[in-house]
Coordinates of C-alpha atoms in Angstrom, one line a residue:
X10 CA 168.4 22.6 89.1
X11 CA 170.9 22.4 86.1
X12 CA 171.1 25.7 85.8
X13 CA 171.7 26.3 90.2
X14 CA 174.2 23.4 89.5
X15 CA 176.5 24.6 86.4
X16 CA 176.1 28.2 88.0
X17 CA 177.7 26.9 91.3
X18 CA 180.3 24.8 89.4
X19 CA 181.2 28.7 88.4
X20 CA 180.9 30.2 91.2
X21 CA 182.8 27.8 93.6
X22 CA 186.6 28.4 92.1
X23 CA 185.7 32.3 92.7
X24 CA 184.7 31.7 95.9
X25 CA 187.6 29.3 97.0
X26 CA 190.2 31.5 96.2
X27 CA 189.0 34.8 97.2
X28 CA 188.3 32.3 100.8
X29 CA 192.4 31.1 100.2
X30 CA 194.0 34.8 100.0
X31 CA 191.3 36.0 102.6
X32 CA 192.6 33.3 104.9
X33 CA 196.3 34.3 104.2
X34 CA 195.4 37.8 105.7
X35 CA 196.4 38.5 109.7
X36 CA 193.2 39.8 110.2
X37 CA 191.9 37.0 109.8
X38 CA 193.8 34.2 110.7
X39 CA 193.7 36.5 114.1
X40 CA 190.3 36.5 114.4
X41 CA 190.0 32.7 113.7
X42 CA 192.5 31.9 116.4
X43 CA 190.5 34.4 119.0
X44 CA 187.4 32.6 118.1
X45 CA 188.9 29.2 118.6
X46 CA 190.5 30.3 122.1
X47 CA 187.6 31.9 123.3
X48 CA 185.3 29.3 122.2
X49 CA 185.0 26.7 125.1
X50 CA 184.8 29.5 127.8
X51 CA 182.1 30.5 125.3
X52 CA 180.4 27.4 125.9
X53 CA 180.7 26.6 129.5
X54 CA 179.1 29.9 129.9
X55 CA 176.3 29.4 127.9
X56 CA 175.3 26.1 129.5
X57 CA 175.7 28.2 132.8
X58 CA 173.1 30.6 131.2
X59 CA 171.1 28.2 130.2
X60 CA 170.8 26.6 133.1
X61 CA 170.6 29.7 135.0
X62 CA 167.7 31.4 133.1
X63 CA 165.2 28.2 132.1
X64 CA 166.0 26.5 135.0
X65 CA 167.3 28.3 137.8
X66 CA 165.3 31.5 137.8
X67 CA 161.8 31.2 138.7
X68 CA 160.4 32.9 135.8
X69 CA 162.5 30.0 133.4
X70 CA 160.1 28.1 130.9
X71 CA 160.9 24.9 133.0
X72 CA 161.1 26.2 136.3
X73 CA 157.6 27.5 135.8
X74 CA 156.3 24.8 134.3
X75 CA 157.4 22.3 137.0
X76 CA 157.7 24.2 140.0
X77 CA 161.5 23.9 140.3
X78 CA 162.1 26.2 143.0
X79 CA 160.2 23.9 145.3
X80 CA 161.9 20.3 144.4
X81 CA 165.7 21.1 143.7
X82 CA 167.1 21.7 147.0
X83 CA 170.2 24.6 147.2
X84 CA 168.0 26.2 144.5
X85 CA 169.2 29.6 145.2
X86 CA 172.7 28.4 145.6
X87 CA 173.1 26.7 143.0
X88 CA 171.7 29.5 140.7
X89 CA 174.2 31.3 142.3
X90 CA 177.4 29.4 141.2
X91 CA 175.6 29.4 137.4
X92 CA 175.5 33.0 137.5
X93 CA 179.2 32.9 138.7
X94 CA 180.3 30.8 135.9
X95 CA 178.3 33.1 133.2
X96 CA 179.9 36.1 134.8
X97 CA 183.8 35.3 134.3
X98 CA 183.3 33.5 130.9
X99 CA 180.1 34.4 128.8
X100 CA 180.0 38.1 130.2
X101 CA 183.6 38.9 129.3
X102 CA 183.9 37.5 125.8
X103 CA 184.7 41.0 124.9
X104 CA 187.3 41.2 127.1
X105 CA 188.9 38.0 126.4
X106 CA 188.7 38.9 122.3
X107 CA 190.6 42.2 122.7
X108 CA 193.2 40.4 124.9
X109 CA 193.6 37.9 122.0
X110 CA 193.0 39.3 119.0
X111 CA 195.7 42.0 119.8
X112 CA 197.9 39.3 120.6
X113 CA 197.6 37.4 117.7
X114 CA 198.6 40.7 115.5
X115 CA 201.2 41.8 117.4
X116 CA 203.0 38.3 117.3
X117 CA 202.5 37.9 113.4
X118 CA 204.5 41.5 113.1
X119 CA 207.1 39.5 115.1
X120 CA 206.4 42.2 118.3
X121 CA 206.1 41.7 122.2
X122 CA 202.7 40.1 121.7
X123 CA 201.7 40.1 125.7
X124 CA 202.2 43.9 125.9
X125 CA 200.1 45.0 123.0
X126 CA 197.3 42.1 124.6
X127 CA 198.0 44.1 127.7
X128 CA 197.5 47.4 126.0
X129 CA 194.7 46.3 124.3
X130 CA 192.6 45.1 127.3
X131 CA 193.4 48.3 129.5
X132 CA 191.9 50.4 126.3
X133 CA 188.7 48.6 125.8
X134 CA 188.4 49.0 129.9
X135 CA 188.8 52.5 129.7
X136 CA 186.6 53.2 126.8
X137 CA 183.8 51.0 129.0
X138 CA 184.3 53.1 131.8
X139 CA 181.1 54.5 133.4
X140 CA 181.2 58.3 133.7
X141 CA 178.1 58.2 135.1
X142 CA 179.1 55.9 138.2
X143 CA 175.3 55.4 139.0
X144 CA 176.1 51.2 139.9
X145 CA 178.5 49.1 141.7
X146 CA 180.9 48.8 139.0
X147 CA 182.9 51.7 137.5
X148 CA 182.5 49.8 134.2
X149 CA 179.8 48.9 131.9
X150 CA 179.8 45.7 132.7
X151 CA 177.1 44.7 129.4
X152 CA 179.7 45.8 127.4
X153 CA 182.0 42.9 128.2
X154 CA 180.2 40.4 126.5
X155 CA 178.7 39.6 123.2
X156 CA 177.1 43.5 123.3
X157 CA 180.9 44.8 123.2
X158 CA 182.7 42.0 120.8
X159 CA 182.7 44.1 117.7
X160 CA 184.9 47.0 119.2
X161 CA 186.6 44.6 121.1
X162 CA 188.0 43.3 118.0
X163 CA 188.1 46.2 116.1
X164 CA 190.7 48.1 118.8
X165 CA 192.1 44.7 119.1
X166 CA 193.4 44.5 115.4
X167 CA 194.1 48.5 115.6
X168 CA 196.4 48.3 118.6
X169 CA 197.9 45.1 117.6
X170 CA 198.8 46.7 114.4
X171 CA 200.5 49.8 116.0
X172 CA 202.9 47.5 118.1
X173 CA 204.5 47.1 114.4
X174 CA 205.8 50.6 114.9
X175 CA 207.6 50.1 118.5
X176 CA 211.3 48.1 118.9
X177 CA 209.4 46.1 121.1
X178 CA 210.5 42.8 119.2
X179 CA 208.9 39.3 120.3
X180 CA 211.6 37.1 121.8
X181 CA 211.2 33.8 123.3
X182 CA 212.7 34.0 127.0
X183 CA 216.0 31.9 127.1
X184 CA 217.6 30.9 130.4
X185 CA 220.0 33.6 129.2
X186 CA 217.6 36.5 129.6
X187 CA 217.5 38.1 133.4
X188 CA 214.9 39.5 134.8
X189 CA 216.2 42.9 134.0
X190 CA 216.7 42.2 129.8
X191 CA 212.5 40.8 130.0
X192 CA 211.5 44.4 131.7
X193 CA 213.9 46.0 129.3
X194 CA 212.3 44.6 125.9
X195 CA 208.6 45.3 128.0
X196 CA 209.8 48.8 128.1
X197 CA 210.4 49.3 124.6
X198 CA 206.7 49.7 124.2
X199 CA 205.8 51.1 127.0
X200 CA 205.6 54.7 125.4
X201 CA 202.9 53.5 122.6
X202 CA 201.0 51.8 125.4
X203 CA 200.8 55.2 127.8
X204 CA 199.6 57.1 124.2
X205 CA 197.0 54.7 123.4
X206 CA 195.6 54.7 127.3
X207 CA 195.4 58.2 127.4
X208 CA 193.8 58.7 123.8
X209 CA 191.4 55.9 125.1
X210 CA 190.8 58.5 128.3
X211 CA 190.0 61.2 125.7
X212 CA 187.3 59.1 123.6
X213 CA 185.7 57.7 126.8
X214 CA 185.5 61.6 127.9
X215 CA 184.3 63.2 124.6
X216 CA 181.7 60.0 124.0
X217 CA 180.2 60.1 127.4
X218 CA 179.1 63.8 126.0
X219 CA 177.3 62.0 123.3
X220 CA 176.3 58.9 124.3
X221 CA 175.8 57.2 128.2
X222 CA 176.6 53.7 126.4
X223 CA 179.9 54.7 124.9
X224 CA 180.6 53.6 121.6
X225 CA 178.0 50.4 121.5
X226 CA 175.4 54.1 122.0
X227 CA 176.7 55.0 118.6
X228 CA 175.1 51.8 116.9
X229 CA 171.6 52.4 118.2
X230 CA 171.1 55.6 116.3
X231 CA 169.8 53.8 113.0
X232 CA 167.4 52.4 115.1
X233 CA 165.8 55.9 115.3
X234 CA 165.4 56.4 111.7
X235 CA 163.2 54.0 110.6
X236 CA 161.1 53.9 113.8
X237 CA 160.4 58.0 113.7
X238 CA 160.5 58.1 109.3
X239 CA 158.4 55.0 108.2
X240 CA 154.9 54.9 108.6
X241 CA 153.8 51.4 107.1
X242 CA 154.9 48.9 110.0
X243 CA 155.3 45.8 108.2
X244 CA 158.6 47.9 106.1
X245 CA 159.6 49.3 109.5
X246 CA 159.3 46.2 111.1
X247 CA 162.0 44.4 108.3
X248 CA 163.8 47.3 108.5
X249 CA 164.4 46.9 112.1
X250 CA 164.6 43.9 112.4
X251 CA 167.2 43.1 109.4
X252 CA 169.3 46.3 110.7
X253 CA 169.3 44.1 114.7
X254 CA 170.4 41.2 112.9
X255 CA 172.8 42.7 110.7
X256 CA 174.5 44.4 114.3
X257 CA 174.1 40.5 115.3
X258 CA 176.1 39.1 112.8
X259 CA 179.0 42.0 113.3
X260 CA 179.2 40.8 116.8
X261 CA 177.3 43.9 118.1
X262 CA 174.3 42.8 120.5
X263 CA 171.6 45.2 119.3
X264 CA 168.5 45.9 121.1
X265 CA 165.9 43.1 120.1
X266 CA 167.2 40.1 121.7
X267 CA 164.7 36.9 122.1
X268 CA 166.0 36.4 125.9
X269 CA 164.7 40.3 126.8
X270 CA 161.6 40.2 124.9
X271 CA 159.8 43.4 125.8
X272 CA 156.5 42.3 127.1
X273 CA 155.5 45.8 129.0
X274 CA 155.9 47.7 125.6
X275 CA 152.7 49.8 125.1
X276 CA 151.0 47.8 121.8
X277 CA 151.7 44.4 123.6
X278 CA 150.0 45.5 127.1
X279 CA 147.1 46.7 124.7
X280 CA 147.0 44.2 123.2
X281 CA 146.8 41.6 126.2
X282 CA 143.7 43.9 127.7
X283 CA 142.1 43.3 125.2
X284 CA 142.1 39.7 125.1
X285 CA 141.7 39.4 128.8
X286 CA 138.6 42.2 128.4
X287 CA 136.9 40.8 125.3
X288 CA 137.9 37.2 125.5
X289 CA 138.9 37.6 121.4
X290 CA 142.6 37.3 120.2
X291 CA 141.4 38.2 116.6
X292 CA 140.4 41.6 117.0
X293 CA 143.6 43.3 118.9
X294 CA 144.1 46.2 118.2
X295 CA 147.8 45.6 117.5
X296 CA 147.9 42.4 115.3
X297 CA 151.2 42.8 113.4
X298 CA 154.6 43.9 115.9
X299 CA 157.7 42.8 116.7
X300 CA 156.1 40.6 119.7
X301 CA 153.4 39.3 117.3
X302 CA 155.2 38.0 114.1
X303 CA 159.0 37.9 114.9
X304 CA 159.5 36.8 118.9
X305 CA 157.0 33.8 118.4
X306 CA 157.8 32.9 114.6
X307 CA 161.6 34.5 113.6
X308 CA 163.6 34.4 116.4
X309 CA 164.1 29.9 117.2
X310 CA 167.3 29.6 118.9
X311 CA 168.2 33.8 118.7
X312 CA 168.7 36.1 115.9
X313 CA 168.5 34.9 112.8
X314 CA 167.2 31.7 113.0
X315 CA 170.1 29.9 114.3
X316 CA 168.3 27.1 115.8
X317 CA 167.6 26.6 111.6
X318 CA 171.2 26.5 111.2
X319 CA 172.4 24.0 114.1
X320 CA 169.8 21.9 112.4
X321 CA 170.8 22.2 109.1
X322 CA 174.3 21.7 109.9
X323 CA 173.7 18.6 112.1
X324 CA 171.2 17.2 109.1
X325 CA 173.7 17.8 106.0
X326 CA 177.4 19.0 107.3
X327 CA 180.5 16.2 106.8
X328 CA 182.9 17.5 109.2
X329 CA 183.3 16.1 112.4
X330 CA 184.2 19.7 114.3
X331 CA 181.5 21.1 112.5
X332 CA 178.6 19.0 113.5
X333 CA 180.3 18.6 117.0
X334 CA 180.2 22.5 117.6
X335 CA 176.4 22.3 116.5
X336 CA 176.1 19.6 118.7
X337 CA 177.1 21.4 121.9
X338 CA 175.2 24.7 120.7
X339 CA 171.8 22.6 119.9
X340 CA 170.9 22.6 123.7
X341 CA 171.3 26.3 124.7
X342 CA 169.8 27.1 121.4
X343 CA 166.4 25.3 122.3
X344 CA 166.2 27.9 125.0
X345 CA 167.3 30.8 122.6
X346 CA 171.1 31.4 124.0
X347 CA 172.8 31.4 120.1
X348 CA 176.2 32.6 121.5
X349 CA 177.7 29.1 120.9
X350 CA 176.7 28.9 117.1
X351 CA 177.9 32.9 116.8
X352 CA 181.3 32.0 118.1
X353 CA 181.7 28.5 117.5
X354 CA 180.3 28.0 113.9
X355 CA 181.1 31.0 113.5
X356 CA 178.2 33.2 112.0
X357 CA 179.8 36.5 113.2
X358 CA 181.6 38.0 110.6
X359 CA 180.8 35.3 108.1
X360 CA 180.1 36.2 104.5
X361 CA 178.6 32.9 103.7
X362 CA 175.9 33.1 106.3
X363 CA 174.9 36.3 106.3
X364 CA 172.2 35.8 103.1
X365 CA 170.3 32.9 105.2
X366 CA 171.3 35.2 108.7
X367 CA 169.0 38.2 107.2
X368 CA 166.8 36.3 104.9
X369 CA 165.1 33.1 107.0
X370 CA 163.5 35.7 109.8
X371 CA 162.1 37.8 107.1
X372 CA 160.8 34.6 105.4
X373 CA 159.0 33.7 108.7
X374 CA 157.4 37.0 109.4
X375 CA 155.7 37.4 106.0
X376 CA 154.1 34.0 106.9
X377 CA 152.9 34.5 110.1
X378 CA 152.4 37.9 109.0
X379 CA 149.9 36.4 105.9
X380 CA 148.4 34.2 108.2
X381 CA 147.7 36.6 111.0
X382 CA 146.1 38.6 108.0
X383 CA 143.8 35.9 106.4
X384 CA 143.0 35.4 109.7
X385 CA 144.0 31.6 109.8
X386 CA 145.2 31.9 113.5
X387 CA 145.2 34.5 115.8
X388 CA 148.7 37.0 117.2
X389 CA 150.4 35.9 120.1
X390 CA 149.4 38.1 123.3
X391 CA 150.4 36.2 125.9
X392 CA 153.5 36.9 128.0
X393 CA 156.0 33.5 128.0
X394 CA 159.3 33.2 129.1
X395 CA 162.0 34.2 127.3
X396 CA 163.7 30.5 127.4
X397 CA 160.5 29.3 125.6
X398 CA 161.7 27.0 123.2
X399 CA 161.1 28.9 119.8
X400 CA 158.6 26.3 118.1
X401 CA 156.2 26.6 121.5
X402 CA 156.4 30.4 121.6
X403 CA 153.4 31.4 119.3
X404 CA 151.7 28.0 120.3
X405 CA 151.8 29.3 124.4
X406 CA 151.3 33.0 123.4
X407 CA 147.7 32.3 121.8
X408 CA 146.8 30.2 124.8
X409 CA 147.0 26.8 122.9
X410 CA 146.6 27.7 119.0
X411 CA 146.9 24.9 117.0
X412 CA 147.5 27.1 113.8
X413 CA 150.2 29.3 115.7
X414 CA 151.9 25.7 116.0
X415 CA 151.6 24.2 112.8
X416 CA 153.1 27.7 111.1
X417 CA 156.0 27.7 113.8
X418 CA 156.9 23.9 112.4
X419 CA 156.5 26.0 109.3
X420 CA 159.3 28.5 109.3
X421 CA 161.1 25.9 111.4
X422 CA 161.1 23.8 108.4
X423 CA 161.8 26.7 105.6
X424 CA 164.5 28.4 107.4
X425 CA 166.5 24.4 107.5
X426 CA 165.8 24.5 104.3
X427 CA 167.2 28.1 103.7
X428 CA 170.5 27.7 105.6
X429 CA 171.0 23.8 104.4
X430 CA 172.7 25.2 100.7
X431 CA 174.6 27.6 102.3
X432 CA 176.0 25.1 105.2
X433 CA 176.9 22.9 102.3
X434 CA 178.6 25.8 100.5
X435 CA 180.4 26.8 103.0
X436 CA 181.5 23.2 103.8
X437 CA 183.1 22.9 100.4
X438 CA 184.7 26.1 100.5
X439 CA 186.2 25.1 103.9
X440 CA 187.5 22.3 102.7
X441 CA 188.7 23.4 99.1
X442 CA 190.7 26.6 100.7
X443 CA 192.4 23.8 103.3
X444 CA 193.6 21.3 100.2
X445 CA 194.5 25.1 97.8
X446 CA 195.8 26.9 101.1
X447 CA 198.1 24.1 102.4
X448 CA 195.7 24.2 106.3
X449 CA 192.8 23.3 108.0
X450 CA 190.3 25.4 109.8

């Protein structure tokens, strides 16, 4: 402990002032201001979902459990509004973040900030167009939300930054300006903002040749190397899994996601016959997958644990904001929505959480991956809801395992205690860079 101690007494000035120049960047104080905007439309749409999926929808954990479609009266109507809500706040994040991060770095180059958040929003559109045109929507509506919030931001900062490069200077609207002098400075810009469109035309074009998901297509493709190359499927199991989390953490929504767990895949549907046909959860002929040790034992409160972290930061975090953001996040967390605690805390994008991000769901899957091998309880077969609260999964998955419970408390427990040194380090870095850096978060 003496050791950990004089090593972080090292440590911490490194870490404070890399954090106090990194915060002086517009990149980031961009980013930090779209977070913080987006934020509460963040959370209303998350309780919506929430609401909407455990509740509201007849396959929810508590609407099956209790029967809810027959006791709350407007049932469907009300799941109706929910699903409203979660459409114009939770399923456009993306949107929202391109609007405002290109907004944010336009105005710190002193240019017509509205036009390059214009600019920026009509870009991502296009680039989510769908060529195909097979639904209702022209667009690809799942890339509006959390799935698309990585290029959102990336074209946000690019196109912010070109705005630098037009004589399309920010100036506050005096009651000396006419009409005529505000669509005069607008057009100062306009020519950067008709090249960007149409190069956004050209992408969408030569990327619907490549890929029917656009860019977000592009980030799947690792996902084919270790599931064709790697025969042992404990490694390609951490591989994948830590490669999904990592796209988590870079606000990309990759393809395992705890509220669309995959129960028709072809080991989990053999391995459910053969517990229905033999009566035996023991002997499946599929003990160790993704729906065996990482749904039920990695995945409490979404990728990467979060539910740990709201925990953790609840249990050991000073700040009021802090803890009050964890608050709000603990409920839709209990049901596995973490886009509260990705946006809010934030974990997206964050240095400091990353280790404990990638490193509590592989903790958890070597124990219930040891203990599904020694044979001290049996793999969960059974399909659950996806708004299962995480600690229940692997308990309602064996059909009432008291084992599966006990080692769900279990990685509960570790992965607080993974995340609780790294909430308190980031804490005191938060709060050094504010006194060194003259601001608060």
């Amino acid at each position: 402990m003496a050791a950990m101690s004089n090593l972080m007494q090292r440590l911490l000035p490194v870490l404070v002032n890399n954090s106090v120049r990194l915060r002086h960047t517009r990149i980031y104080r961009a980013l930090q201001q779209t977070l913080a905007v987006i934020f509460p439309f963040i959370l209303v749409g998350a309780w919506a979902q929430m609401l909407t999926q455990s509740v509201f929808s007849r396959n929810g954990f508590f609407a099956v459990i209790y029967h809810l479609d027959t006791v709350i009266p407007y049932y469907n109507q009300i799941r109706t509004i929910l699903m409203s809500i979660q459409t114009v706040t939770l399923d456009l994040m993306a949107v929202m973040a391109a609007f405002f991060v290109a907004k944010f770095i336009a105005r710190s180059y002193g240019k017509d900030d509205s036009l390059a958040a214009l600019t920026s929003v009509g870009a991502f559109m296009i680039l989510n167009l769908d060529s195909r045109r097979n639904g209702q929507s022209p667009f690809q509506m799942n890339n509006f939300g959390y799935r698309g919030l990585f290029i959102a931001i990336f074209f946000g900062l690019l196109i912010g930054w070109l705005f630098r490069f037009t004589r399309a200077d920010l100036e506050e609207p005096t009651h000396r300006y006419t009409i005529a002098a505000l669509v005069d400075r607008g057009l100062r810009g306009t020519w950067l903002t008709v090249v960007i469109l149409v190069i956004s035309v050209a992408i969408n074009y030569s990327l619907s040749r490549i890929s029917t998901e656009g860019f977000i297509g592009l980030f799947y493709i690792p996902f084919q190397i270790p599931a064709s190359s790697l025969s042992h499927v404990s490694i390609r199991l951490a591989l994948v899994t830590t490669i999904n989390a990592l796209m988590w953490w870079a606000g990309i929504e990759g393809p395992i996601n705890p509220l669309t767990v995959q129960a028709g895949s072809t080991t989990s549907t053999a391995n459910l016959n053969y517990a229905l046909e033999h009566n035996n959860l023991f002997n499946v002929p599929n003990p160790i997958t993704i729906g065996t040790i990482y749904h039920p034992f990695a995945s409490f409160g979404g990728v990467g644990m979060t539910l740990a972290l709201i925990i953790a930061t609840l249990w050991v975090a000073k700040t009021r904001p802090l803890r009050r953001i964890a608050g709000m996040s603990l409920l839709p967390s209990l049901v596995n929505i973490s886009s509260p605690i990705m946006i809010g805390w934030p974990v997206m994008l964050n240095p400091i959480l990353l280790v404990p991000f990638l490193i509590a769901p592989l903790v958890n899957m070597t124990i219930a991956w040891a203990a599904i091998r020694l044979r001290l309880m049996p793999p969960s077969v059974y399909t659950i809801p996806t708004t299962t609260p995480g600690p229940l999964a692997a308990f309602l998955g064996t059909n009432g395992n008291w084992v599966s419970l006990l080692v769900a408390i279990l990685c509960l427990a570790i992965s607080v205690l993974i995340y609780i040194p790294f909430v308190r380090l980031a804490e005191t870095i938060n709060l050094e860079s504010a006194k060194v850096g003259g601001h608060h978060d």
